Short mmCIF file of C-alpha atoms and ligand atoms in Angstrom, two decimals:
data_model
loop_
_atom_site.label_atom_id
_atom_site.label_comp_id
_atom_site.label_asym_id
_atom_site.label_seq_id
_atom_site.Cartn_x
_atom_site.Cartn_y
_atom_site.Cartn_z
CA UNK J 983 -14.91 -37.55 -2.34
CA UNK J 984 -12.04 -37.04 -0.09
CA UNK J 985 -10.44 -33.96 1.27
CA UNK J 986 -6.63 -33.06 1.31
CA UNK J 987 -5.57 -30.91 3.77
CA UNK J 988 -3.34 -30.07 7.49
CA UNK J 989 -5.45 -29.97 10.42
CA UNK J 990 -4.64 -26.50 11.37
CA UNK J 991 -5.11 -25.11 7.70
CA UNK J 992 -7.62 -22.32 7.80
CA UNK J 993 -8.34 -23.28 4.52
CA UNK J 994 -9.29 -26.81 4.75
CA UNK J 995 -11.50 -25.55 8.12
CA UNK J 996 -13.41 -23.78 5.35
CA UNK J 997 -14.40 -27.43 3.56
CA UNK J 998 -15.07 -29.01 6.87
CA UNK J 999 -17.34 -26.00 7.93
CA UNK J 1000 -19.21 -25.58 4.84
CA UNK J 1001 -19.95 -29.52 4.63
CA UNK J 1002 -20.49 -29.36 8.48
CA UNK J 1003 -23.32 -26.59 7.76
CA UNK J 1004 -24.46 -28.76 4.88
CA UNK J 1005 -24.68 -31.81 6.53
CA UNK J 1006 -22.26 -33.91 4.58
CA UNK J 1007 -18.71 -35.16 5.33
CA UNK J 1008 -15.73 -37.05 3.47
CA UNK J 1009 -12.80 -38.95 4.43
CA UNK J 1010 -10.33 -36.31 4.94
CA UNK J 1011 -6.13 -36.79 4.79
CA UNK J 1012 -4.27 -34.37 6.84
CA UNK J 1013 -0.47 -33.41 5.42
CA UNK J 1014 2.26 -32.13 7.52
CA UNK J 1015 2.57 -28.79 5.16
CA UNK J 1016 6.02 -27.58 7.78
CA UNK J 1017 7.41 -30.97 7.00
CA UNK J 1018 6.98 -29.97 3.08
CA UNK J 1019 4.37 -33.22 2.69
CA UNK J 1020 2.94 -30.88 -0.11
CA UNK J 1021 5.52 -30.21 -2.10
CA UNK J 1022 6.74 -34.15 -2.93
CA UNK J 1023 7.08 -34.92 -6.38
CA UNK J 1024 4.26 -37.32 -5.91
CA UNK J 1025 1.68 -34.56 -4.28
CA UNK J 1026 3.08 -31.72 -7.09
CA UNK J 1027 2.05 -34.15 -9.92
CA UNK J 1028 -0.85 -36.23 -8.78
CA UNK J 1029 -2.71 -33.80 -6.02
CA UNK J 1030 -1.68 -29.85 -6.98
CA UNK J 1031 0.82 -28.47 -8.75
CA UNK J 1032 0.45 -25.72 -6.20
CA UNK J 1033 1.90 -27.68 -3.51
CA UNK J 1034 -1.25 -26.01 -1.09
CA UNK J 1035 -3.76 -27.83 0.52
CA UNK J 1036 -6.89 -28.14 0.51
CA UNK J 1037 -7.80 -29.48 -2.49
CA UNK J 1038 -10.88 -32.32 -2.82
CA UNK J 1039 -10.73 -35.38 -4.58
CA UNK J 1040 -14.19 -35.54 -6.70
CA UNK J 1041 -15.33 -39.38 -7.07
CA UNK J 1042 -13.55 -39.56 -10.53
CA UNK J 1043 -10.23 -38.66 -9.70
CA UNK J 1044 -10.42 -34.97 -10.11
CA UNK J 1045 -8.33 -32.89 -8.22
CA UNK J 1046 -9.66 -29.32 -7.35
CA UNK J 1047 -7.64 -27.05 -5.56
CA UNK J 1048 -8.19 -23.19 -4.27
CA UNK J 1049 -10.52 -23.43 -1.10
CA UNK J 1050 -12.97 -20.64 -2.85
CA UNK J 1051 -13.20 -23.14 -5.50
CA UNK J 1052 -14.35 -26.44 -3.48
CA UNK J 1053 -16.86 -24.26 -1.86
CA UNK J 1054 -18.19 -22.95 -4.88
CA UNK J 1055 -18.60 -26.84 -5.94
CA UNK J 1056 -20.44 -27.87 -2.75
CA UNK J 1057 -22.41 -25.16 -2.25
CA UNK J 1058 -24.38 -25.48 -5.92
CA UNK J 1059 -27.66 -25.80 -5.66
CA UNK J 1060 -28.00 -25.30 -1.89
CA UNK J 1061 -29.13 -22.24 -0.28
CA UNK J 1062 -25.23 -21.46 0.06
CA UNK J 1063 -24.83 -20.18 -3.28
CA UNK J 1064 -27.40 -17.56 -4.05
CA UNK J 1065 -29.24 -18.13 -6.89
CA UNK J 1066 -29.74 -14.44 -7.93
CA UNK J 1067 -27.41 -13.33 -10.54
CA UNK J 1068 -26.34 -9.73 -8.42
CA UNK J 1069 -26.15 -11.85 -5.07
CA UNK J 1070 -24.08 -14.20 -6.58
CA UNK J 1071 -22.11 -12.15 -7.35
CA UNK J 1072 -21.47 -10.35 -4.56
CA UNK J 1073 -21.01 -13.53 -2.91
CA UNK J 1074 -17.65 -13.87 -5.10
CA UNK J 1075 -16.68 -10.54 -4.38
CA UNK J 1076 -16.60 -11.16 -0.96
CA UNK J 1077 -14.88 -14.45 -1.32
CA UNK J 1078 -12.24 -12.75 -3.94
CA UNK J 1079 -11.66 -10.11 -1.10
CA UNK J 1080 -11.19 -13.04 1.31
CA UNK J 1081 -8.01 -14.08 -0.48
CA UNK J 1082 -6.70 -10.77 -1.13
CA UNK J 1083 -6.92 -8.82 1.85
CA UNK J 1084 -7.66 -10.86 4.54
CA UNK J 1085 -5.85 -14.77 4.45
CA UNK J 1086 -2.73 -13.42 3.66
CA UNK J 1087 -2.85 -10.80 6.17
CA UNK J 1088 -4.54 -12.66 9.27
CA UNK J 1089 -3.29 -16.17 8.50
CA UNK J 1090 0.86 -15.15 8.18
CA UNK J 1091 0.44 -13.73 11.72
CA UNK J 1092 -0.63 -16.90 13.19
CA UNK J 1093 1.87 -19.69 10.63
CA UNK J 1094 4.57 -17.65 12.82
CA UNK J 1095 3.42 -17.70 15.60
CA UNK J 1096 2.17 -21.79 15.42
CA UNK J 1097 5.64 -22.35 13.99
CA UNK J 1098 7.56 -20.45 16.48
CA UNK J 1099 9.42 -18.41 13.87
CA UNK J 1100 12.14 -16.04 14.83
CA UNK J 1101 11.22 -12.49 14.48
CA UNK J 1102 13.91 -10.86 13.06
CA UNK J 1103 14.21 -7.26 12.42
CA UNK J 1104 12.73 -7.52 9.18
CA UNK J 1105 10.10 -9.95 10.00
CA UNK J 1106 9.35 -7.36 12.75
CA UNK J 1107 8.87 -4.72 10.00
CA UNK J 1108 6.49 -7.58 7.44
CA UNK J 1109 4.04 -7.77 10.98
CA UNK J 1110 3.70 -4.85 11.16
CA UNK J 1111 2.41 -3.99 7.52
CA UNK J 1112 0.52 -7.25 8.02
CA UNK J 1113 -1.19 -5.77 10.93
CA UNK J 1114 -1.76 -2.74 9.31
CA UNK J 1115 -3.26 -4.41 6.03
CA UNK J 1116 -5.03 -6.87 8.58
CA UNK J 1117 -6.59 -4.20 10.52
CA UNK J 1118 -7.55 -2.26 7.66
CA UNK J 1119 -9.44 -5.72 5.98
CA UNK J 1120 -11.44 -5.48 9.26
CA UNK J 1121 -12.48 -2.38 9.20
CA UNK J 1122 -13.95 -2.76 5.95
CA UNK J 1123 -16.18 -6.00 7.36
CA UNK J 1124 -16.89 -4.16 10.48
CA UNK J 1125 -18.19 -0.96 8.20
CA UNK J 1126 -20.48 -3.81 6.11
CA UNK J 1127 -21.76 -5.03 8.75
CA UNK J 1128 -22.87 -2.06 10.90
CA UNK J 1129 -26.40 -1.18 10.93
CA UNK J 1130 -28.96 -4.28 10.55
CA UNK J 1131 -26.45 -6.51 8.24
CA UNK J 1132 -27.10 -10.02 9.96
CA UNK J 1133 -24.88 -11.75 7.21
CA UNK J 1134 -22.24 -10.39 4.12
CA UNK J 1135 -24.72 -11.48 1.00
CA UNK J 1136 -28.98 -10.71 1.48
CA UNK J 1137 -30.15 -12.13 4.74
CA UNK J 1138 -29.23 -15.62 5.24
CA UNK J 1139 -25.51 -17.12 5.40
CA UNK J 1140 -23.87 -18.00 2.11
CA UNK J 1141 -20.38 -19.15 0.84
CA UNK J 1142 -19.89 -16.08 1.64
CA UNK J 1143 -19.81 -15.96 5.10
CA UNK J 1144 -18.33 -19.25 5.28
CA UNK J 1145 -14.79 -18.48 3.03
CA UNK J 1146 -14.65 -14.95 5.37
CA UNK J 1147 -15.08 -16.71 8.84
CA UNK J 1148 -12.22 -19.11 9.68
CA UNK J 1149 -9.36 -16.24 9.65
CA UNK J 1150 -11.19 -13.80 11.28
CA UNK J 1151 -12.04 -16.04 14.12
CA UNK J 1152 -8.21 -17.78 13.83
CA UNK J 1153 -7.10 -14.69 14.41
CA UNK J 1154 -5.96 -14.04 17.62
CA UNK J 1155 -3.75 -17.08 17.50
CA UNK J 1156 -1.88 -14.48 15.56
CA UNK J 1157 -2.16 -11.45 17.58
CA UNK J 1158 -4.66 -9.43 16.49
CA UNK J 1159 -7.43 -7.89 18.67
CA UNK J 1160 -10.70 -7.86 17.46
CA UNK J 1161 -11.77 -5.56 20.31
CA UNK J 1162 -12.56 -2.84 18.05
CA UNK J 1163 -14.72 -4.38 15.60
CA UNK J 1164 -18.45 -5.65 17.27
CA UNK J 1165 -20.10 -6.02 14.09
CA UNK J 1166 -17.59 -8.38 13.25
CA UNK J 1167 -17.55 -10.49 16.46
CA UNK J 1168 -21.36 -9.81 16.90
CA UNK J 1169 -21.13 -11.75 13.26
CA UNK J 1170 -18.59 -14.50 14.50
CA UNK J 1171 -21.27 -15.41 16.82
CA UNK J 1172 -24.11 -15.76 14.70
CA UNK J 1173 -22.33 -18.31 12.31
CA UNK J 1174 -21.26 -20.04 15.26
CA UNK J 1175 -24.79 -20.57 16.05
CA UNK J 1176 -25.66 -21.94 12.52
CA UNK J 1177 -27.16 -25.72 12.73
CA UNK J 1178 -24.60 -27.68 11.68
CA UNK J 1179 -21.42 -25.48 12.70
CA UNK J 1180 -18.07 -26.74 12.97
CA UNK J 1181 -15.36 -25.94 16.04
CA UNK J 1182 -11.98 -24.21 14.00
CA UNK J 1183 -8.89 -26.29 14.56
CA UNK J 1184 -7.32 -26.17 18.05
N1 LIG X 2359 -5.48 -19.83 -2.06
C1 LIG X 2359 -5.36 -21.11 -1.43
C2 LIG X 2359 -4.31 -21.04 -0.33
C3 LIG X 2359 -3.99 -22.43 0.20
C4 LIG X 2359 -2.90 -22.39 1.26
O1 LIG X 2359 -2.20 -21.40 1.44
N2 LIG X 2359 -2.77 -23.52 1.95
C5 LIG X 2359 -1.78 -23.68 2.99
C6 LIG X 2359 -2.43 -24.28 4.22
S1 LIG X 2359 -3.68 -23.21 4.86
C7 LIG X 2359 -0.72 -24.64 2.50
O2 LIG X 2359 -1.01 -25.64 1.90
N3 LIG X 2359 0.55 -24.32 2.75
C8 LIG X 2359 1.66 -25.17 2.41
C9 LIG X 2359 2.68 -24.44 1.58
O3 LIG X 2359 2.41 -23.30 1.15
O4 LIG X 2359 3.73 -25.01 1.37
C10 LIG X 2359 -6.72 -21.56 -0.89
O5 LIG X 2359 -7.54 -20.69 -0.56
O6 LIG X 2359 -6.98 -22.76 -0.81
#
């Protein structure tokens, strides 16, 4: 297998972290996304149409894209993908709520800021929704994880937890302030201390 991705991708952090928790690795290749590597003719046709990264290259040549997706592959049959038909399931809500509210909303933040893009008026007034939606996504973690909730899905760390953690702890990079929500850095902490855990990108 081998890995496609940008080495400050929150996305492909996902892979590495979920293969660092499982033990495994694969030869990863890092794109320059700014510099439009994704989007050659030769990366729309033979890697994703999408022009995104990550996407992992299965043994036989298969490309599959979406981050949620490549976890949901590695994660079968290991204690990262619940077994229980109502877990599982929650498990992809929480992943389908990943990529809805919170990786647009966290990760635009911090592609502006790591690209040193000009805030214009307007981009001024796309923050601040972003900030607002952002915020919002966090309060809705913070509320699932008040009381005894050590982990999003029953009691042990799933796919889960692993989709929902790299934007949340990347972050800041983008300006947010995760003062206000405990449970959620209470939570950052505990998957940092999972055997196996992988640093984000720097
Ligand atoms: N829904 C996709 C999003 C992938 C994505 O946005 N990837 C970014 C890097 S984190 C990318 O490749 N950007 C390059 C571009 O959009 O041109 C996933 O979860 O994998």
């Amino acid at each position: 297998m081998r890995l496609h991705s940008a080495p400050k991708s929150g996305n492909g952090y996902k892979v590495r972290l979920l293969q660092g928790l499982l033990g495994t690795a694969c030869e990863v290749i890092d794109y320059d996304t700014k510099g439009g590597e994704t989007h050659t003719p030769e990366f729309l046709e033979r890697i994703n149409p999408d022009g995104r990264v990550p996407v992992l290259e299965l043994d036989d040549g298969t490309m599959l894209p979406e981050s949620g997706a490549i976890l949901l592959y590695l994660a079968e049959g290991t204690p990262y993908l619940p077994e229980d038909r109502v877990e599982r399931a929650q498990a992809f809500r929480w992943m389908f709520f990943e990529q809805f509210a919170l990786l647009p909303n966290l990760g635009k933040p911090r592609l502006w800021r790591m690209r040193n893009v000009e805030i214009t008026p307007q981009r001024e007034a796309e923050l601040k929704g972003l900030f607002e939606a952002g915020y919002g996504a966090l309060g809705v973690m913070e509320r699932h994880l008040q009381g005894d909730r050590e982990f999003f899905v029953g009691d042990r760390a799933t796919v889960a937890d692993v989709a929902l953690y790299p934007y949340p702890r990347l972050c800041p990079e983008g300006g947010y302030d995760l003062q206000g929500y405990p449970a959620v850095r209470a939570w950052l902490e505990r998957i940092e201390a999972l055997p196996g855990y992988v640093p984000p990108p720097t």
